[in-house]
Amino acid sequence: MKLAYWMYAGPAHIGTLRVASSFKNVHAIMHAPLGDDYFNVMRSMLERERDFTPVTASIVDRHVLARGSQEKVVENIARKDKEERPDLIVLTPTCTSSILQEDLQNFVNRASTDSYSDVILADVNHYRVNELQAADRTLEQIVRYYLEKEQAERFTFVSEPLSKIPSVNIIGMFTLGFHNQHDCRELKRLFQDLGIQVNEVIPEGGCVEHLRNLPKAWFNFVPYREVGLMTAMYLEREYGMPYVATTPMGVVATAECIREMQACINLFAPAINETLVNYEPYIDYQTRFVSQAAWFSRSIDCQNLTGKRAVVFGDTTHAAAMTKILAREMGVQVVCAGTYCKHDADWFKEQVHGYCDEVLVTDDHTEVGDMIARVEPAAIFGTQMERHIGKRLDIPCGVISAPVHIQNFPLGYRPFLGYEGTNQIADLVYNSFTLGMEDHLLEIFGGHDTKEVITKSLSTDSDLAWDVDSQLELNKIPGFVRGKIKRNTEKYARQKQVDKITVEIMYAAKEALSA
Amino acid sequence: MLSSPTSETLTFECETGNYHTFCPISCVAWLYQKIEDSFFLVVGTKTCGYFLQNALGVMIFAEPRYAMAELEEGDISAQLNDYQELKRLCLQIKKDRNPSVIVWIGTCTTEIIKMDLEGMAPRLEAEIQIPIVVARANGLDYAFTQGEDTVLAAMAHRCPVHYAAENEQGEHGQALEGLLSALPTTEHTHSTLLNTQAPLVLFGSLPSTVASQLSLELKRQSIQVSGWLPAQRYTELPSVGEGVYVCGINPFLSRTATTLMRRRKCKLIGAPFPIGPDGTRAWVEKICSVFGIEPQGLEEREAQVWASLKDYLDIVRGKSVFFMGDNLLEVSLARFLIRCGMLVYEIGIPYMDKRYQAAELALLQKTCQDMNVPLPRIVEKPDNYSQVQRMRELQPDLAITGMAHANPLEARGISTKWSVEFTFAQIHGFTNARDILELVTRPLRRNNSLESLGWAGLVKNKTDQSYT
């Protein structure tokens, strides 16, 4: 048992549901007790999703405990099959069903014999993997299922011919992902600039029937380390497809990523269209003139950031990229870089080696909080949790990674990847630091306004007495509205020509004034 | 509006139970704030923790007095000793927060692995010297607000004993007072009441302001409220026992009511719930009738409140509502909205205790007759999918629904109000009637301001594809 208030990565089934509901026309059925379908609320609220989330629960209740859930699960699958005609139904186990140890695979087999949809059981162990690992696995599972099905239908292993012009699959765009929609748009733009065709984007907006086209692409691109690597490795193993897994976040990393793509393309280019590609001029032009970040790091603004101390914490992709941007592109001193992805700690340590003073790998937010309190950075780049730690310690924080709140699902265009992403990040960094500086200066010079506000009440000569009870009642009211309520009550009392305010008067005032 | 009321008696239907609601462990969110010296320990998995973290949002960051005892693989496979593990965590909580009570919330997982929380609690309580209350608020058995019911039912066992004997008050009473003064009870002597009325304990968690508003409402009828379950602090739990009258203020407290009646020998006053001015009046009247008091000035008070609601009533009159059902407040709210002149198509509700809600159901029926509208259908354990189909037919002006369906329905041109807000807003008593209508009319007022823009349906159909 572990005492916990907050967790960075969610439970496994959330990962599976994120994959399933990112695809078009895929329905997930959770084997779960009442109330576990909280995922639907998150998707509907955070993503402001217009469509009903394609996730339903096959409810585990007392009856199920007594008799097993076999009939119920099979019925629910059959029913959903009729109602919505999905291409695929993913039966999703939860922590509860893991303990029940029912043979869910058997239910899936039974249900799939007479359903129009394909039915699979998500292969995740709730107690061994977290949200991100589960998403990675489920995505690979679905891709493998459809490719194997395709091969089986053709009776022999046939390799798809590659497309005429260089093409790519983007693997790992998700619902509820941190700025994923904006990143996806930015990446598509990047590929268009480079003359690379986007073959398939999975899972977001993808269609399972199109998965068979995956091998047509020249290479795969995995923008985020947490989810998609397993799929890319599977495709490399089975179809010999190379993949690029360098996240194009920051000017240097974006260039690196583009050079890796160039290598992938030049692997096949001579054979297919007899030309080699050279992206160096593109990288040079973008770096110097499209992205403002390279110029920014030269400018006087950024000079002032030199040697400022920062802390970075987040998922491996964003925390590693951010650490490198701060250290090598802006001259900021990263005193501590950390991640909550404990399963991928080695990769993270290797990435940030040489770019930070210390590394912290933990999923305990109190440890992160203690570290921040100890090193007292000038700014924090982390998740929502770090933002709140920053609030408490009065240190500005830029949010760079999930878990996030609704304000990290902006309506405006805010990619973190690609050349536009570098501009966004420069703004984020600069705003975090200058705001901190501004506050500091204000404090030194004694605040904006040196004149003290004497009173905020309408009348300064209050002739009204508040009895003890009403005063206690007044104190129960949250501070930010207390003044208003006090004023309104006194106004009411004056109208009624009462000179002693009691609790009754307070309530009467509320009733009268809200009317 | 429909002129001929159809059926004379209420009909209850029961569907599949495939509906969205909050997990009952969410009750810790408001109960830890209500009971100031408590600490809530939810014994469950990451799934429970993730739900709390997301549902309670910013509260997490305010050093809340609740935490997860997160079960790991070793706990599930019984490689670790539950008792030792819980002891370790509870000692840590004692050291860090020193609460007056620790409430263990049992979850689905503790049910399935049959962790004997009730058996361990008394032993551990004796060992660490902090009361431990066990409530099984799990999703296998309960929905959302019923979580509070399980906690309060467990607390009812901890209330100090009330000694009924009025005539022995002289010597015995004083001796008792001497004895009890060492104990953390506050109002064990209710003998100084206004008119030697029997003690009345109200049950249900309310913000303290609303609780004092309701107490005051009864005081106007010279009825003294001798205590609330729960009180502001665990150490102030009211005394209950034979001769004590109890009355519920929320429709989801049937287990608490049963416990108070059967185990603590209290007398339950079955009244409609004080939601809306009509409900509040009926509630006060019922309590008065039990104590043999002629209510004073209630009618005028109700009329006055209705008059002050006029602007909102003009908005809602004639509009139709559909309750998808998730928090058990549905019947009371529907009854109030019908009185406001609305037409209720369907009352979805997770669970219907016809005995505990009898008075409320009777008032609903009467209200429908008075307003000359057909009785709504009451659907227990609703099926959200079928409900959405029905809504497509009926096109209600307002759907009161959970967050999972709110945005998709709005995109399809059906106005929605998020049902959970009714759980957190102040909706009880005469004073707060306006707040209910404030919530109900908000989508309708928003519609008025956006009316001329012509963007009601915002879901893509085939003709829109070409522009993407």
mmCIF file with all atom_site columns, C-alpha atoms in Angstrom, chain A residues 12-102:
data_model
loop_
_atom_site.group_PDB
_atom_site.id
_atom_site.type_symbol
_atom_site.label_atom_id
_atom_site.label_alt_id
_atom_site.label_comp_id
_atom_site.label_asym_id
_atom_site.label_entity_id
_atom_site.label_seq_id
_atom_site.pdbx_PDB_ins_code
_atom_site.Cartn_x
_atom_site.Cartn_y
_atom_site.Cartn_z
_atom_site.occupancy
_atom_site.B_iso_or_equiv
_atom_site.pdbx_formal_charge
_atom_site.auth_seq_id
_atom_site.auth_comp_id
_atom_site.auth_asym_id
_atom_site.auth_atom_id
_atom_site.pdbx_PDB_model_num
ATOM 1  C CA . ALA A 1 12  ? -3.790  1.370   -17.681 1.00 0.00 ? 12  ALA A CA 1
ATOM 2  C CA . HIS A 1 13  ? -7.319  1.335   -19.050 1.00 0.00 ? 13  HIS A CA 1
ATOM 3  C CA . ILE A 1 14  ? -7.157  5.094   -19.708 1.00 0.00 ? 14  ILE A CA 1
ATOM 4  C CA . GLY A 1 15  ? -4.313  4.430   -22.160 1.00 0.00 ? 15  GLY A CA 1
ATOM 5  C CA . THR A 1 16  ? -6.322  1.786   -23.966 1.00 0.00 ? 16  THR A CA 1
ATOM 6  C CA . LEU A 1 17  ? -9.374  4.024   -24.133 1.00 0.00 ? 17  LEU A CA 1
ATOM 7  C CA . ARG A 1 18  ? -7.323  6.879   -25.504 1.00 0.00 ? 18  ARG A CA 1
ATOM 8  C CA . VAL A 1 19  ? -6.139  4.684   -28.368 1.00 0.00 ? 19  VAL A CA 1
ATOM 9  C CA . ALA A 1 20  ? -9.564  3.221   -29.055 1.00 0.00 ? 20  ALA A CA 1
ATOM 10 C CA . SER A 1 21  ? -11.441 6.507   -29.034 1.00 0.00 ? 21  SER A CA 1
ATOM 11 C CA . SER A 1 22  ? -8.816  8.222   -31.181 1.00 0.00 ? 22  SER A CA 1
ATOM 12 C CA . PHE A 1 23  ? -9.580  5.904   -34.089 1.00 0.00 ? 23  PHE A CA 1
ATOM 13 C CA . LYS A 1 24  ? -12.699 6.565   -36.106 1.00 0.00 ? 24  LYS A CA 1
ATOM 14 C CA . ASN A 1 25  ? -15.536 4.123   -35.639 1.00 0.00 ? 25  ASN A CA 1
ATOM 15 C CA . VAL A 1 26  ? -13.870 2.057   -32.940 1.00 0.00 ? 26  VAL A CA 1
ATOM 16 C CA . HIS A 1 27  ? -15.861 1.399   -29.797 1.00 0.00 ? 27  HIS A CA 1
ATOM 17 C CA . ALA A 1 28  ? -14.429 0.447   -26.423 1.00 0.00 ? 28  ALA A CA 1
ATOM 18 C CA . ILE A 1 29  ? -16.404 -1.505  -23.860 1.00 0.00 ? 29  ILE A CA 1
ATOM 19 C CA . MET A 1 30  ? -15.002 -1.300  -20.354 1.00 0.00 ? 30  MET A CA 1
ATOM 20 C CA . HIS A 1 31  ? -15.518 -4.174  -17.999 1.00 0.00 ? 31  HIS A CA 1
ATOM 21 C CA . ALA A 1 32  ? -15.928 -1.968  -14.951 1.00 0.00 ? 32  ALA A CA 1
ATOM 22 C CA . PRO A 1 33  ? -18.111 -0.983  -11.984 1.00 0.00 ? 33  PRO A CA 1
ATOM 23 C CA . LEU A 1 34  ? -20.420 2.024   -12.055 1.00 0.00 ? 34  LEU A CA 1
ATOM 24 C CA . GLY A 1 35  ? -18.528 5.310   -12.095 1.00 0.00 ? 35  GLY A CA 1
ATOM 25 C CA . ASP A 1 36  ? -15.376 4.050   -13.813 1.00 0.00 ? 36  ASP A CA 1
ATOM 26 C CA . ASP A 1 37  ? -16.410 5.627   -17.097 1.00 0.00 ? 37  ASP A CA 1
ATOM 27 C CA . TYR A 1 38  ? -14.870 8.878   -15.984 1.00 0.00 ? 38  TYR A CA 1
ATOM 28 C CA . PHE A 1 39  ? -12.859 8.873   -19.187 1.00 0.00 ? 39  PHE A CA 1
ATOM 29 C CA . ASN A 1 40  ? -15.946 10.066  -21.057 1.00 0.00 ? 40  ASN A CA 1
ATOM 30 C CA . VAL A 1 41  ? -16.134 13.144  -18.875 1.00 0.00 ? 41  VAL A CA 1
ATOM 31 C CA . MET A 1 42  ? -12.488 13.975  -19.435 1.00 0.00 ? 42  MET A CA 1
ATOM 32 C CA . ARG A 1 43  ? -12.742 13.599  -23.172 1.00 0.00 ? 43  ARG A CA 1
ATOM 33 C CA . SER A 1 44  ? -15.935 15.532  -23.387 1.00 0.00 ? 44  SER A CA 1
ATOM 34 C CA . MET A 1 45  ? -14.690 18.351  -21.165 1.00 0.00 ? 45  MET A CA 1
ATOM 35 C CA . LEU A 1 46  ? -10.976 18.683  -21.861 1.00 0.00 ? 46  LEU A CA 1
ATOM 36 C CA . GLU A 1 47  ? -11.129 18.104  -25.596 1.00 0.00 ? 47  GLU A CA 1
ATOM 37 C CA . ARG A 1 48  ? -14.531 19.840  -25.769 1.00 0.00 ? 48  ARG A CA 1
ATOM 38 C CA . GLU A 1 49  ? -15.511 16.878  -27.910 1.00 0.00 ? 49  GLU A CA 1
ATOM 39 C CA . ARG A 1 50  ? -18.707 17.331  -29.919 1.00 0.00 ? 50  ARG A CA 1
ATOM 40 C CA . ASP A 1 51  ? -19.426 13.660  -30.402 1.00 0.00 ? 51  ASP A CA 1
ATOM 41 C CA . PHE A 1 52  ? -20.397 11.084  -27.828 1.00 0.00 ? 52  PHE A CA 1
ATOM 42 C CA . THR A 1 53  ? -17.276 9.333   -26.617 1.00 0.00 ? 53  THR A CA 1
ATOM 43 C CA . PRO A 1 54  ? -17.344 5.829   -28.108 1.00 0.00 ? 54  PRO A CA 1
ATOM 44 C CA . VAL A 1 55  ? -16.813 4.175   -24.746 1.00 0.00 ? 55  VAL A CA 1
ATOM 45 C CA . THR A 1 56  ? -19.442 2.298   -22.761 1.00 0.00 ? 56  THR A CA 1
ATOM 46 C CA . ALA A 1 57  ? -19.184 0.205   -19.660 1.00 0.00 ? 57  ALA A CA 1
ATOM 47 C CA . SER A 1 58  ? -20.355 -3.316  -19.168 1.00 0.00 ? 58  SER A CA 1
ATOM 48 C CA . ILE A 1 59  ? -21.212 -2.745  -15.539 1.00 0.00 ? 59  ILE A CA 1
ATOM 49 C CA . VAL A 1 60  ? -19.755 -5.036  -12.896 1.00 0.00 ? 60  VAL A CA 1
ATOM 50 C CA . ASP A 1 61  ? -22.182 -5.149  -9.969  1.00 0.00 ? 61  ASP A CA 1
ATOM 51 C CA . ARG A 1 62  ? -23.199 -7.545  -7.205  1.00 0.00 ? 62  ARG A CA 1
ATOM 52 C CA . HIS A 1 63  ? -24.908 -9.889  -9.646  1.00 0.00 ? 63  HIS A CA 1
ATOM 53 C CA . VAL A 1 64  ? -21.772 -10.107 -11.682 1.00 0.00 ? 64  VAL A CA 1
ATOM 54 C CA . LEU A 1 65  ? -19.757 -10.963 -8.584  1.00 0.00 ? 65  LEU A CA 1
ATOM 55 C CA . ALA A 1 66  ? -22.156 -13.769 -7.844  1.00 0.00 ? 66  ALA A CA 1
ATOM 56 C CA . ARG A 1 67  ? -22.634 -15.237 -11.289 1.00 0.00 ? 67  ARG A CA 1
ATOM 57 C CA . GLY A 1 68  ? -19.826 -14.038 -13.466 1.00 0.00 ? 68  GLY A CA 1
ATOM 58 C CA . SER A 1 69  ? -20.205 -11.493 -16.199 1.00 0.00 ? 69  SER A CA 1
ATOM 59 C CA . GLN A 1 70  ? -20.040 -13.734 -19.234 1.00 0.00 ? 70  GLN A CA 1
ATOM 60 C CA . GLU A 1 71  ? -23.585 -13.259 -20.568 1.00 0.00 ? 71  GLU A CA 1
ATOM 61 C CA . LYS A 1 72  ? -23.521 -9.585  -19.799 1.00 0.00 ? 72  LYS A CA 1
ATOM 62 C CA . VAL A 1 73  ? -20.280 -8.838  -21.608 1.00 0.00 ? 73  VAL A CA 1
ATOM 63 C CA . VAL A 1 74  ? -21.252 -10.887 -24.650 1.00 0.00 ? 74  VAL A CA 1
ATOM 64 C CA . GLU A 1 75  ? -24.677 -9.225  -24.738 1.00 0.00 ? 75  GLU A CA 1
ATOM 65 C CA . ASN A 1 76  ? -23.184 -5.763  -24.424 1.00 0.00 ? 76  ASN A CA 1
ATOM 66 C CA . ILE A 1 77  ? -20.798 -6.438  -27.281 1.00 0.00 ? 77  ILE A CA 1
ATOM 67 C CA . ALA A 1 78  ? -23.620 -7.764  -29.455 1.00 0.00 ? 78  ALA A CA 1
ATOM 68 C CA . ARG A 1 79  ? -25.786 -4.804  -28.597 1.00 0.00 ? 79  ARG A CA 1
ATOM 69 C CA . LYS A 1 80  ? -23.127 -2.237  -29.411 1.00 0.00 ? 80  LYS A CA 1
ATOM 70 C CA . ASP A 1 81  ? -22.413 -4.083  -32.623 1.00 0.00 ? 81  ASP A CA 1
ATOM 71 C CA . LYS A 1 82  ? -26.036 -3.616  -33.682 1.00 0.00 ? 82  LYS A CA 1
ATOM 72 C CA . GLU A 1 83  ? -26.445 -0.056  -32.440 1.00 0.00 ? 83  GLU A CA 1
ATOM 73 C CA . GLU A 1 84  ? -23.359 1.574   -33.860 1.00 0.00 ? 84  GLU A CA 1
ATOM 74 C CA . ARG A 1 85  ? -21.830 -0.857  -36.328 1.00 0.00 ? 85  ARG A CA 1
ATOM 75 C CA . PRO A 1 86  ? -18.267 -0.067  -35.323 1.00 0.00 ? 86  PRO A CA 1
ATOM 76 C CA . ASP A 1 87  ? -15.371 -1.526  -37.296 1.00 0.00 ? 87  ASP A CA 1
ATOM 77 C CA . LEU A 1 88  ? -13.754 -2.708  -34.120 1.00 0.00 ? 88  LEU A CA 1
ATOM 78 C CA . ILE A 1 89  ? -14.843 -3.270  -30.535 1.00 0.00 ? 89  ILE A CA 1
ATOM 79 C CA . VAL A 1 90  ? -12.083 -3.245  -27.928 1.00 0.00 ? 90  VAL A CA 1
ATOM 80 C CA . LEU A 1 91  ? -12.978 -4.964  -24.690 1.00 0.00 ? 91  LEU A CA 1
ATOM 81 C CA . THR A 1 92  ? -11.064 -3.082  -22.015 1.00 0.00 ? 92  THR A CA 1
ATOM 82 C CA . PRO A 1 93  ? -10.242 -4.625  -18.654 1.00 0.00 ? 93  PRO A CA 1
ATOM 83 C CA . THR A 1 94  ? -9.954  -2.402  -15.562 1.00 0.00 ? 94  THR A CA 1
ATOM 84 C CA . CYS A 1 95  ? -8.389  -2.900  -12.156 1.00 0.00 ? 95  CYS A CA 1
ATOM 85 C CA . THR A 1 96  ? -11.606 -4.529  -10.993 1.00 0.00 ? 96  THR A CA 1
ATOM 86 C CA . SER A 1 97  ? -11.791 -7.028  -13.815 1.00 0.00 ? 97  SER A CA 1
ATOM 87 C CA . SER A 1 98  ? -8.094  -7.853  -13.402 1.00 0.00 ? 98  SER A CA 1
ATOM 88 C CA . ILE A 1 99  ? -8.856  -9.198  -9.951  1.00 0.00 ? 99  ILE A CA 1
ATOM 89 C CA . LEU A 1 100 ? -11.972 -11.056 -11.013 1.00 0.00 ? 100 LEU A CA 1
ATOM 90 C CA . GLN A 1 101 ? -9.792  -13.098 -13.349 1.00 0.00 ? 101 GLN A CA 1
ATOM 91 C CA . GLU A 1 102 ? -12.603 -13.973 -15.660 1.00 0.00 ? 102 GLU A CA 1
#
